[in-house]
Amino acid sequence: RGLFEAQAHDAPRAAELLAMIGELFYTEQLAMEDGIVGSEAHLALRQARSAPVVERLFAAVEAAAAAVPDARS
């Protein structure tokens, strides 16, 4: 929800993050379609497809957080 609201302030960054989240959901959809949810094949699919996306997602969030001035300063 916060990312949808963030689109009003930083549309490109919010769209990038939403696209990454979409990739994660797509991977889970593939697992459901293939009937492999909860199996070793599902884990392998997540490791191959989702893990790199999660790494990019966390890096993007950390970069965005670093760009925001600290309100305590």
mmCIF file of N, CA and C in Angstrom, residues 11-69:
data_model
loop_
_atom_site.group_PDB
_atom_site.id
_atom_site.type_symbol
_atom_site.label_atom_id
_atom_site.label_comp_id
_atom_site.label_asym_id
_atom_site.label_seq_id
_atom_site.Cartn_x
_atom_site.Cartn_y
_atom_site.Cartn_z
ATOM 1 N N ALA A 11 7.464 8.382 -8.558
ATOM 2 C CA ALA A 11 6.841 7.364 -9.410
ATOM 3 C C ALA A 11 7.836 6.362 -10.003
ATOM 4 N N PRO A 12 8.976 6.793 -10.523
ATOM 5 C CA PRO A 12 9.894 5.811 -11.115
ATOM 6 C C PRO A 12 10.410 4.784 -10.100
ATOM 7 N N ARG A 13 10.779 5.251 -8.926
ATOM 8 C CA ARG A 13 11.297 4.330 -7.911
ATOM 9 C C ARG A 13 10.198 3.405 -7.419
ATOM 10 N N ALA A 14 9.007 3.933 -7.184
ATOM 11 C CA ALA A 14 7.891 3.104 -6.733
ATOM 12 C C ALA A 14 7.548 2.058 -7.790
ATOM 13 N N ALA A 15 7.546 2.455 -9.055
ATOM 14 C CA ALA A 15 7.245 1.516 -10.132
ATOM 15 C C ALA A 15 8.288 0.404 -10.202
ATOM 16 N N GLU A 16 9.542 0.760 -9.996
ATOM 17 C CA GLU A 16 10.622 -0.232 -10.007
ATOM 18 C C GLU A 16 10.413 -1.257 -8.888
ATOM 19 N N LEU A 17 10.108 -0.773 -7.694
ATOM 20 C CA LEU A 17 9.896 -1.675 -6.559
ATOM 21 C C LEU A 17 8.655 -2.538 -6.761
ATOM 22 N N LEU A 18 7.587 -1.956 -7.270
ATOM 23 C CA LEU A 18 6.372 -2.724 -7.538
ATOM 24 C C LEU A 18 6.615 -3.796 -8.603
ATOM 25 N N ALA A 19 7.428 -3.481 -9.592
ATOM 26 C CA ALA A 19 7.749 -4.466 -10.622
ATOM 27 C C ALA A 19 8.507 -5.651 -10.019
ATOM 28 N N MET A 20 9.418 -5.366 -9.106
ATOM 29 C CA MET A 20 10.158 -6.447 -8.454
ATOM 30 C C MET A 20 9.223 -7.321 -7.622
ATOM 31 N N ILE A 21 8.310 -6.704 -6.912
ATOM 32 C CA ILE A 21 7.341 -7.471 -6.127
ATOM 33 C C ILE A 21 6.481 -8.312 -7.064
ATOM 34 N N GLY A 22 6.132 -7.754 -8.205
ATOM 35 C CA GLY A 22 5.385 -8.510 -9.203
ATOM 36 C C GLY A 22 6.144 -9.741 -9.679
ATOM 37 N N GLU A 23 7.461 -9.608 -9.831
ATOM 38 C CA GLU A 23 8.287 -10.755 -10.219
ATOM 39 C C GLU A 23 8.205 -11.859 -9.174
ATOM 40 N N LEU A 24 8.201 -11.480 -7.897
ATOM 41 C CA LEU A 24 8.106 -12.475 -6.828
ATOM 42 C C LEU A 24 6.767 -13.198 -6.876
ATOM 43 N N PHE A 25 5.701 -12.457 -7.070
ATOM 44 C CA PHE A 25 4.376 -13.074 -7.173
ATOM 45 C C PHE A 25 4.294 -13.983 -8.403
ATOM 46 N N TYR A 26 4.915 -13.576 -9.489
ATOM 47 C CA TYR A 26 4.896 -14.396 -10.702
ATOM 48 C C TYR A 26 5.588 -15.737 -10.456
ATOM 49 N N THR A 27 6.689 -15.712 -9.738
ATOM 50 C CA THR A 27 7.386 -16.959 -9.416
ATOM 51 C C THR A 27 6.478 -17.900 -8.635
ATOM 52 N N GLU A 28 5.734 -17.342 -7.689
ATOM 53 C CA GLU A 28 4.810 -18.171 -6.910
ATOM 54 C C GLU A 28 3.669 -18.687 -7.778
ATOM 55 N N GLN A 29 3.236 -17.878 -8.729
ATOM 56 C CA GLN A 29 2.199 -18.322 -9.665
ATOM 57 C C GLN A 29 2.702 -19.502 -10.488
ATOM 58 N N LEU A 30 3.936 -19.415 -10.948
ATOM 59 C CA LEU A 30 4.520 -20.522 -11.706
ATOM 60 C C LEU A 30 4.544 -21.797 -10.878
ATOM 61 N N ALA A 31 4.910 -21.668 -9.604
ATOM 62 C CA ALA A 31 4.955 -22.836 -8.730
ATOM 63 C C ALA A 31 3.564 -23.455 -8.578
ATOM 64 N N MET A 32 2.555 -22.618 -8.428
ATOM 65 C CA MET A 32 1.188 -23.132 -8.303
ATOM 66 C C MET A 32 0.747 -23.818 -9.597
ATOM 67 N N GLU A 33 1.035 -23.181 -10.726
ATOM 68 C CA GLU A 33 0.646 -23.753 -12.017
ATOM 69 C C GLU A 33 1.324 -25.093 -12.271
ATOM 70 N N ASP A 34 2.567 -25.212 -11.811
ATOM 71 C CA ASP A 34 3.327 -26.451 -12.006
ATOM 72 C C ASP A 34 3.031 -27.487 -10.925
ATOM 73 N N GLY A 35 2.242 -27.104 -9.920
ATOM 74 C CA GLY A 35 1.896 -28.039 -8.854
ATOM 75 C C GLY A 35 3.064 -28.434 -7.976
ATOM 76 N N ILE A 36 3.982 -27.496 -7.752
ATOM 77 C CA ILE A 36 5.181 -27.825 -6.980
ATOM 78 C C ILE A 36 5.279 -27.073 -5.648
ATOM 79 N N VAL A 37 4.206 -26.395 -5.255
ATOM 80 C CA VAL A 37 4.241 -25.607 -4.021
ATOM 81 C C VAL A 37 4.609 -26.506 -2.844
ATOM 82 N N GLY A 38 5.602 -26.044 -2.077
ATOM 83 C CA GLY A 38 6.037 -26.771 -0.887
ATOM 84 C C GLY A 38 7.036 -27.877 -1.148
ATOM 85 N N SER A 39 7.444 -28.057 -2.379
ATOM 86 C CA SER A 39 8.374 -29.139 -2.714
ATOM 87 C C SER A 39 9.805 -28.614 -2.857
ATOM 88 N N GLU A 40 10.705 -29.551 -3.049
ATOM 89 C CA GLU A 40 12.102 -29.172 -3.315
ATOM 90 C C GLU A 40 12.199 -28.391 -4.625
ATOM 91 N N ALA A 41 11.368 -28.736 -5.585
ATOM 92 C CA ALA A 41 11.362 -28.010 -6.861
ATOM 93 C C ALA A 41 10.927 -26.557 -6.659
ATOM 94 N N HIS A 42 10.004 -26.336 -5.735
ATOM 95 C CA HIS A 42 9.559 -24.978 -5.420
ATOM 96 C C HIS A 42 10.717 -24.192 -4.806
ATOM 97 N N LEU A 43 11.425 -24.826 -3.892
ATOM 98 C CA LEU A 43 12.584 -24.176 -3.281
ATOM 99 C C LEU A 43 13.624 -23.827 -4.343
ATOM 100 N N ALA A 44 13.867 -24.762 -5.254
ATOM 101 C CA ALA A 44 14.843 -24.507 -6.319
ATOM 102 C C ALA A 44 14.386 -23.357 -7.214
ATOM 103 N N LEU A 45 13.100 -23.319 -7.513
ATOM 104 C CA LEU A 45 12.559 -22.224 -8.318
ATOM 105 C C LEU A 45 12.755 -20.889 -7.609
ATOM 106 N N ARG A 46 12.461 -20.861 -6.314
ATOM 107 C CA ARG A 46 12.644 -19.623 -5.544
ATOM 108 C C ARG A 46 14.110 -19.209 -5.515
ATOM 109 N N GLN A 47 14.993 -20.181 -5.326
ATOM 110 C CA GLN A 47 16.413 -19.846 -5.279
ATOM 111 C C GLN A 47 16.895 -19.308 -6.623
ATOM 112 N N ALA A 48 16.374 -19.856 -7.699
ATOM 113 C CA ALA A 48 16.806 -19.437 -9.032
ATOM 114 C C ALA A 48 16.177 -18.114 -9.456
ATOM 115 N N ARG A 49 14.884 -17.931 -9.178
ATOM 116 C CA ARG A 49 14.178 -16.760 -9.682
ATOM 117 C C ARG A 49 13.976 -15.670 -8.637
ATOM 118 N N SER A 50 13.595 -16.056 -7.426
ATOM 119 C CA SER A 50 13.220 -15.052 -6.419
ATOM 120 C C SER A 50 14.406 -14.477 -5.659
ATOM 121 N N ALA A 51 15.383 -15.307 -5.341
ATOM 122 C CA ALA A 51 16.507 -14.818 -4.535
ATOM 123 C C ALA A 51 17.197 -13.610 -5.178
ATOM 124 N N PRO A 52 17.503 -13.635 -6.486
ATOM 125 C CA PRO A 52 18.130 -12.452 -7.090
ATOM 126 C C PRO A 52 17.221 -11.220 -7.043
ATOM 127 N N VAL A 53 15.912 -11.429 -7.182
ATOM 128 C CA VAL A 53 14.972 -10.313 -7.133
ATOM 129 C C VAL A 53 14.944 -9.721 -5.728
ATOM 130 N N VAL A 54 14.930 -10.582 -4.715
ATOM 131 C CA VAL A 54 14.920 -10.109 -3.326
ATOM 132 C C VAL A 54 16.188 -9.307 -3.038
ATOM 133 N N GLU A 55 17.317 -9.767 -3.541
ATOM 134 C CA GLU A 55 18.573 -9.026 -3.344
ATOM 135 C C GLU A 55 18.479 -7.641 -3.987
ATOM 136 N N ARG A 56 17.959 -7.576 -5.213
ATOM 137 C CA ARG A 56 17.797 -6.277 -5.889
ATOM 138 C C ARG A 56 16.803 -5.399 -5.150
ATOM 139 N N LEU A 57 15.734 -6.001 -4.640
ATOM 140 C CA LEU A 57 14.708 -5.255 -3.912
ATOM 141 C C LEU A 57 15.288 -4.639 -2.642
ATOM 142 N N PHE A 58 16.016 -5.433 -1.868
ATOM 143 C CA PHE A 58 16.607 -4.909 -0.643
ATOM 144 C C PHE A 58 17.632 -3.820 -0.943
ATOM 145 N N ALA A 59 18.423 -4.002 -1.991
ATOM 146 C CA ALA A 59 19.411 -2.981 -2.364
ATOM 147 C C ALA A 59 18.716 -1.680 -2.758
ATOM 148 N N ALA A 60 17.626 -1.788 -3.495
ATOM 149 C CA ALA A 60 16.890 -0.587 -3.918
ATOM 150 C C ALA A 60 16.267 0.126 -2.723
ATOM 151 N N VAL A 61 15.727 -0.636 -1.785
ATOM 152 C CA VAL A 61 15.122 -0.031 -0.592
ATOM 153 C C VAL A 61 16.195 0.636 0.262
ATOM 154 N N GLU A 62 17.333 -0.019 0.412
ATOM 155 C CA GLU A 62 18.431 0.576 1.184
ATOM 156 C C GLU A 62 18.926 1.861 0.525
ATOM 157 N N ALA A 63 19.029 1.859 -0.786
ATOM 158 C CA ALA A 63 19.465 3.066 -1.495
ATOM 159 C C ALA A 63 18.451 4.190 -1.321
ATOM 160 N N ALA A 64 17.170 3.846 -1.380
ATOM 161 C CA ALA A 64 16.125 4.859 -1.199
ATOM 162 C C ALA A 64 16.164 5.417 0.225
ATOM 163 N N ALA A 65 16.359 4.543 1.185
ATOM 164 C CA ALA A 65 16.417 4.990 2.581
ATOM 165 C C ALA A 65 17.621 5.889 2.819
ATOM 166 N N ALA A 66 18.725 5.567 2.181
ATOM 167 C CA ALA A 66 19.940 6.381 2.341
ATOM 168 C C ALA A 66 19.753 7.775 1.744
ATOM 169 N N ALA A 67 18.869 7.885 0.769
ATOM 170 C CA ALA A 67 18.650 9.184 0.108
ATOM 171 C C ALA A 67 17.719 10.098 0.903
ATOM 172 N N VAL A 68 17.065 9.551 1.915
ATOM 173 C CA VAL A 68 16.128 10.347 2.717
ATOM 174 C C VAL A 68 16.891 10.974 3.887
ATOM 175 N N PRO A 69 16.769 12.273 4.075
ATOM 176 C CA PRO A 69 17.480 12.913 5.189
ATOM 177 C C PRO A 69 16.968 12.367 6.524
#
